[in-house]
C-alpha positions as CSV (number, residue, x, y, z in Angstrom):
1,M,66.6,-71.5,22.6
2,L,65.6,-75.1,22.5
3,K,64.2,-76.5,19.3
4,H,62.0,-79.6,18.9
5,I,62.7,-82.0,16.1
6,H,60.4,-84.9,15.0
7,Q,62.9,-87.6,14.4
8,K,62.3,-91.3,14.2
9,P,64.8,-93.1,16.5
10,T,66.4,-96.2,15.0
11,S,65.5,-98.5,17.9
12,S,62.5,-100.8,17.5
13,I,59.7,-101.5,19.9
14,K,59.9,-104.8,21.8
15,D,58.1,-107.6,19.9
16,N,57.3,-105.2,17.0
17,S,59.5,-104.4,14.1
18,D,57.4,-101.4,12.9
19,S,59.8,-98.4,13.3
20,D,56.9,-95.9,12.7
21,I,55.4,-96.6,16.1
22,I,55.7,-93.8,18.7
23,L,53.4,-95.3,21.3
24,Q,52.3,-98.9,22.1
25,V,49.5,-99.5,24.6
26,Q,49.5,-103.1,25.9
27,E,46.6,-104.7,27.8
28,L,45.9,-101.4,29.7
29,K,43.1,-101.6,32.3
30,K,41.5,-98.9,34.5
31,E,39.0,-99.0,37.3
32,F,38.1,-96.6,40.1
33,S,38.1,-97.5,43.8
34,L,35.7,-95.7,46.1
35,H,37.5,-96.4,49.3
36,E,34.9,-94.8,51.7
37,Q,32.1,-96.8,50.1
38,N,34.3,-100.0,49.6
39,K,33.3,-100.1,46.0
40,V,35.1,-100.5,42.7
41,L,33.7,-98.8,39.6
42,P,34.6,-100.3,36.2
43,G,36.7,-98.3,33.8
44,F,37.8,-99.4,30.3
45,Q,38.6,-103.0,29.7
46,S,42.0,-104.4,28.8
47,I,43.0,-102.5,25.6
48,S,45.9,-102.7,23.2
49,F,46.8,-100.5,20.2
50,N,49.7,-98.6,18.5
51,V,50.1,-95.0,17.6
52,K,52.3,-94.1,14.6
53,F,54.3,-91.0,13.7
54,G,52.1,-88.7,11.6
55,K,49.0,-90.7,12.1
56,L,45.8,-90.1,14.0
57,T,44.2,-92.8,16.1
58,A,40.6,-92.1,17.0
59,L,39.0,-93.5,20.2
60,V,35.4,-94.4,19.8
61,G,32.8,-95.9,22.2
62,T,29.6,-95.2,24.1
63,S,29.5,-92.3,26.5
64,G,31.1,-93.3,29.8
65,A,33.1,-96.1,28.2
66,G,36.4,-94.6,29.4
67,K,37.8,-92.7,26.4
68,S,38.8,-89.7,28.4
69,S,40.1,-91.8,31.2
70,L,42.3,-93.7,28.7
71,L,43.8,-90.4,27.5
72,K,44.4,-89.4,31.2
73,C,46.2,-92.7,31.8
74,I,48.5,-92.0,28.9
75,Y,49.2,-88.5,30.1
76,R,49.6,-90.0,33.6
77,T,47.0,-87.9,35.4
78,Y,45.4,-91.2,36.1
79,L,47.2,-94.4,37.2
80,S,46.2,-97.6,35.4
81,Q,45.6,-100.9,37.3
82,S,47.6,-103.0,34.9
83,G,49.3,-102.9,31.5
84,N,52.0,-100.9,29.7
85,I,52.2,-97.6,27.9
86,N,55.4,-97.7,26.0
87,Y,56.5,-94.4,24.5
88,L,59.5,-93.7,22.2
89,T,61.2,-90.6,23.3
90,V,63.0,-88.2,21.0
91,S,66.3,-89.5,22.3
92,G,65.4,-93.0,21.2
93,N,64.6,-94.6,24.6
94,W,61.4,-96.5,25.3
95,L,59.7,-95.5,28.5
96,N,56.7,-97.1,30.2
97,L,54.5,-94.1,31.0
98,A,52.5,-96.3,33.4
99,T,55.5,-96.6,35.7
100,V,58.0,-93.7,35.1
101,N,58.7,-91.4,38.0
102,E,57.2,-88.0,38.4
103,Y,60.3,-86.1,37.2
104,E,60.3,-88.1,33.9
105,I,56.6,-87.6,33.2
106,L,56.7,-83.9,33.9
107,N,59.7,-83.6,31.6
108,L,57.9,-85.4,28.8
109,R,54.8,-83.1,29.3
110,C,57.0,-80.1,29.0
111,K,58.9,-81.2,25.9
112,E,57.2,-84.0,24.0
113,I,53.6,-84.8,25.0
114,S,50.7,-82.4,25.0
115,F,47.1,-83.0,26.1
116,V,44.2,-80.8,25.1
117,T,41.3,-81.5,27.5
118,Q,37.7,-80.3,27.3
119,F,38.4,-77.6,29.9
120,L,40.9,-74.7,30.0
121,H,43.0,-74.5,33.2
122,C,45.2,-71.5,33.6
123,L,46.5,-69.1,36.3
124,P,44.2,-66.2,37.0
125,R,44.9,-62.8,35.4
126,Q,47.2,-64.2,32.8
127,T,46.6,-62.8,29.3
128,T,45.5,-65.1,26.6
129,L,48.7,-64.6,24.8
130,D,50.7,-65.6,27.8
131,V,48.5,-68.7,28.4
132,V,49.0,-69.9,24.8
133,A,52.7,-69.1,24.8
134,K,53.5,-70.7,28.2
135,P,54.7,-74.1,26.8
136,L,57.3,-72.2,24.8
137,F,58.4,-70.1,27.8
138,D,58.9,-73.4,29.6
139,L,61.1,-74.6,26.7
140,G,63.3,-71.5,26.9
141,Y,62.0,-69.6,23.9
142,E,62.5,-65.8,23.9
143,R,59.4,-64.0,24.8
144,N,59.0,-62.2,21.5
145,Q,59.3,-65.4,19.5
146,A,56.9,-67.3,21.8
147,I,54.3,-64.5,21.6
148,E,54.7,-64.4,17.8
149,K,53.8,-68.1,17.6
150,A,50.9,-67.6,19.9
151,V,49.5,-64.8,17.7
152,I,49.7,-67.1,14.6
153,L,47.8,-69.8,16.3
154,L,45.1,-67.5,17.8
155,Q,44.6,-66.1,14.3
156,K,44.1,-69.6,12.9
157,M,41.6,-70.3,15.7
158,Q,39.8,-67.1,14.7
159,L,39.9,-65.7,18.2
160,P,39.2,-61.9,18.0
161,E,42.4,-59.8,18.6
162,R,40.5,-57.8,21.3
163,L,40.6,-60.8,23.5
164,W,44.3,-61.6,23.3
165,K,45.5,-59.3,26.1
166,I,42.9,-60.2,28.6
167,S,42.4,-63.3,30.7
168,P,40.4,-66.1,29.2
169,A,38.7,-66.7,32.6
170,T,35.5,-64.9,31.4
171,F,35.5,-66.3,27.9
172,S,32.6,-68.4,26.5
173,G,33.1,-72.1,26.2
174,G,34.0,-72.0,22.5
175,E,36.5,-69.2,23.1
176,K,38.2,-71.1,25.9
177,Q,38.4,-74.2,23.7
178,R,40.2,-72.2,21.0
179,V,42.7,-70.9,23.6
180,N,43.1,-74.5,24.9
181,L,43.8,-75.9,21.4
182,A,46.3,-73.2,20.6
183,R,48.2,-73.8,23.8
184,G,48.2,-77.5,23.3
185,M,49.5,-77.3,19.8
186,I,52.0,-74.5,20.1
187,M,55.1,-76.6,20.9
188,N,54.4,-79.0,18.0
189,P,54.5,-82.0,20.3
190,R,55.7,-85.5,19.3
191,L,52.5,-87.0,20.8
192,L,49.3,-85.0,21.0
193,L,46.2,-86.1,23.0
194,L,42.9,-84.5,22.0
195,D,39.7,-84.9,24.0
196,E,36.8,-83.7,21.8
197,P,38.8,-80.9,20.3
198,T,35.9,-79.5,18.2
199,A,33.3,-79.4,21.1
200,S,31.7,-76.0,21.6
201,L,33.1,-74.7,18.3
202,D,31.2,-73.2,15.4
203,A,31.5,-74.7,11.9
204,D,34.1,-72.2,10.7
205,T,36.4,-72.6,13.7
206,S,35.9,-76.4,13.7
207,Q,37.2,-76.3,10.1
208,S,40.2,-74.3,11.1
209,V,41.0,-76.9,13.9
210,I,40.6,-79.7,11.4
211,E,43.1,-78.0,9.0
212,L,45.5,-77.5,11.9
213,I,45.3,-81.1,13.0
214,Q,46.1,-82.2,9.4
215,S,49.1,-79.8,9.3
216,I,50.4,-81.2,12.6
217,K,50.1,-84.8,11.3
218,Q,52.3,-83.8,8.4
219,T,55.1,-82.8,10.8
220,G,55.2,-86.3,12.1
221,T,53.2,-85.9,15.3
222,G,51.4,-89.0,16.5
223,I,47.8,-88.1,17.6
224,I,45.2,-89.8,19.8
225,A,41.8,-88.1,19.7
226,V,38.3,-88.6,21.0
227,F,35.6,-87.6,18.5
228,H,31.9,-88.3,18.4
229,D,31.2,-87.1,14.9
230,P,31.4,-90.2,12.5
231,E,32.1,-88.0,9.5
232,L,35.0,-86.3,11.4
233,I,36.4,-89.7,12.4
234,K,36.1,-90.9,8.8
235,F,37.9,-87.8,7.5
236,L,40.7,-87.5,10.0
237,A,41.4,-90.9,11.5
238,D,44.1,-93.3,10.2
239,E,43.2,-95.9,12.9
240,V,40.0,-96.4,15.0
241,V,40.1,-98.1,18.4
242,K,36.9,-99.0,20.3
243,V,37.0,-98.4,24.0
244,E,34.6,-100.5,26.2
245,L,33.8,-100.8,29.8
246,N,35.0,-103.7,31.9
């Protein structure tokens, strides 16, 4: 069984002596080309910031400013036009996520970087337990141990036990979001990306998510999150980065 350890490698980031940094975004820029219409739509402007171990960086900005697009560039589902996304791997190597090959980015997604989007994507007919436990299956965990961890998280998310052994395809928006959060957090990633993690959740479940985020921070995970609630940002964020359109 593979185990994940939050260690701080001894190497330091280029032009920065702060050994607590796990990610450094440098002058990153994104725009969208509509080739059939010969148009270019603006994305976020050139942006730079650092993310540290055990700290949460909140992305703020008006609707449509590109906060979700920025997360997708870091996760490499979007390609940026320019700039660097330097990530410090568990082995102590710096990789530019903007330019690494597909094998490397897929390996990082499997072992070190997790992204909780606003929408749940999963194979049809999979049970909720299997959907949540899949990241641990991929890491080589034994089934019983992976399912046990999934149960713990689903309990924390207050998802009724009657839903655990059926597919989440027919769940409500709030129920799907709880499954999504549990799956994204189960492997205790080194870098966690959250896109409006409390959207569609009731007050009690939102509080459970907040407590879980705090506990994940304490393990050393670096977190980048999009929130719209100023009070939530004030409570959870260690750094705030404003995202603006080009």
